[in-house]
XYZ file of C-alpha atoms in Angstrom:
153
model
C 38.033 106.168 36.005
C 37.760 104.968 39.737
C 39.709 102.321 41.860
C 37.946 100.307 44.833
C 39.849 99.386 47.700
C 39.076 96.490 49.916
C 41.078 96.728 53.173
C 41.232 93.368 55.016
C 38.244 91.779 53.530
C 36.966 88.896 55.156
C 33.948 87.593 53.207
C 35.072 85.633 49.724
C 31.652 86.259 48.681
C 31.368 89.948 49.155
C 34.831 90.195 47.633
C 33.323 88.360 44.735
C 30.703 90.517 44.180
C 32.567 93.790 44.544
C 34.825 92.258 41.616
C 31.784 91.970 39.535
C 30.580 95.250 40.093
C 34.107 96.562 38.994
C 34.157 94.596 36.073
C 31.084 95.972 34.687
C 31.802 99.452 35.761
C 35.333 99.271 34.552
C 36.651 100.328 38.238
C 39.962 98.931 39.196
C 40.038 96.678 42.098
C 42.741 96.842 44.974
C 42.753 94.154 47.810
C 44.833 95.058 51.029
C 46.025 92.075 53.041
C 45.401 90.414 55.315
C 42.568 88.660 53.567
C 39.989 86.381 55.451
C 40.124 83.883 52.441
C 42.436 82.567 49.897
C 42.207 83.925 46.508
C 41.694 80.479 45.295
C 38.305 80.243 47.322
C 35.715 78.832 45.138
C 33.009 81.097 46.740
C 35.159 83.891 45.948
C 35.264 82.647 42.026
C 31.694 81.702 42.367
C 30.376 85.257 43.570
C 32.604 86.875 40.751
C 31.285 84.330 38.209
C 33.220 84.582 34.683
C 33.752 88.265 35.233
C 37.314 88.027 36.893
C 38.913 88.031 33.634
C 37.192 91.513 33.043
C 38.575 93.142 36.355
C 41.908 94.895 36.767
C 42.643 93.793 40.132
C 45.659 93.946 42.287
C 46.460 92.477 46.081
C 48.706 94.770 47.824
C 50.731 93.206 50.920
C 50.371 96.339 53.052
C 48.871 99.706 53.303
C 51.950 101.444 52.446
C 52.205 99.436 49.264
C 48.864 100.658 48.273
C 49.773 104.355 48.987
C 52.763 103.907 46.930
C 50.905 102.483 43.957
C 48.550 105.420 44.074
C 50.529 108.430 45.203
C 48.423 111.465 43.676
C 44.882 109.996 44.006
C 42.264 111.502 46.194
C 41.324 108.779 48.916
C 37.369 108.629 49.962
C 36.721 106.467 52.762
C 33.376 105.046 53.481
C 32.716 104.663 57.449
C 28.923 104.059 59.105
C 29.844 107.340 60.881
C 31.287 109.545 58.062
C 30.350 113.115 58.726
C 29.569 113.585 54.919
C 26.714 111.825 53.088
C 28.033 109.832 49.951
C 25.533 111.525 47.700
C 26.947 115.025 48.580
C 30.436 114.535 47.502
C 31.458 115.792 44.266
C 33.355 112.543 43.016
C 36.558 113.432 40.533
C 37.752 111.042 37.954
C 40.733 109.116 39.845
C 39.146 109.186 42.942
C 39.810 105.956 45.143
C 36.757 104.727 47.156
C 38.431 102.878 50.261
C 36.257 100.228 52.339
C 37.518 98.412 55.589
C 36.683 94.967 56.439
C 32.992 93.769 57.169
C 33.686 93.264 61.058
C 36.033 96.157 61.857
C 35.921 98.913 59.207
C 38.983 101.093 58.614
C 41.785 101.350 61.008
C 41.700 105.341 61.909
C 45.578 105.851 61.400
C 45.022 104.987 57.579
C 42.792 107.979 57.337
C 45.131 110.159 59.364
C 48.019 109.037 56.929
C 46.172 109.936 53.770
C 43.521 112.494 54.384
C 40.379 112.394 52.400
C 36.691 112.834 52.628
C 35.083 110.335 55.001
C 31.743 109.283 53.710
C 28.566 107.295 55.227
C 25.694 106.039 53.484
C 22.550 106.912 55.329
C 20.576 104.168 57.493
C 18.353 104.041 60.421
C 19.884 104.377 63.584
C 21.070 101.689 65.997
C 21.964 99.428 62.864
C 25.672 98.920 62.203
C 26.214 98.783 58.568
C 24.984 97.866 54.950
C 26.704 94.971 53.403
C 30.151 95.637 51.960
C 29.410 94.577 48.399
C 25.894 96.408 48.428
C 27.848 99.773 49.726
C 30.714 99.547 47.172
C 27.840 99.233 44.330
C 25.489 102.282 45.531
C 28.762 104.624 45.986
C 30.550 103.575 42.788
C 27.348 104.009 40.848
C 27.080 107.368 42.235
C 30.346 108.223 41.328
C 29.551 107.252 37.739
C 26.366 108.705 37.868
C 27.792 112.116 38.329
C 29.979 111.883 35.429
C 27.355 110.577 33.250
C 28.238 107.233 33.153
C 31.059 107.245 30.847
C 31.718 104.191 29.058
C 28.450 102.453 30.205
C 25.407 101.560 28.134
């Protein structure tokens, strides 16, 4: 129902935890290089546990390759300073939730290249961001909640 994109993820356990969240919800996972770890990294596998076999996932060498793979989808970007609170957006089936790297976020040119809503998770002022895996889970579950958690029990 939804796709999750991690652009240049840096921390293997975060990506493993995101994969686990995708497995339990049925969301597809897309990783856009460069990756800050090897796909054989034991911390990546450990965090994802035995859920990797239940995830539909793909690695894209470039942003353009990802765009070509999802040509009609609406991209929803998560940024700490996004103008729209994530819970105020009406998510639609097929939406693509895009998250940047842990230390740098998303390149602004990506958002300009494929415009879409830029969302934020509310937090106390002066703090940089919520953990990537936590943010993915929060936003993805809100998207599913809005549709009555189809296929989930």
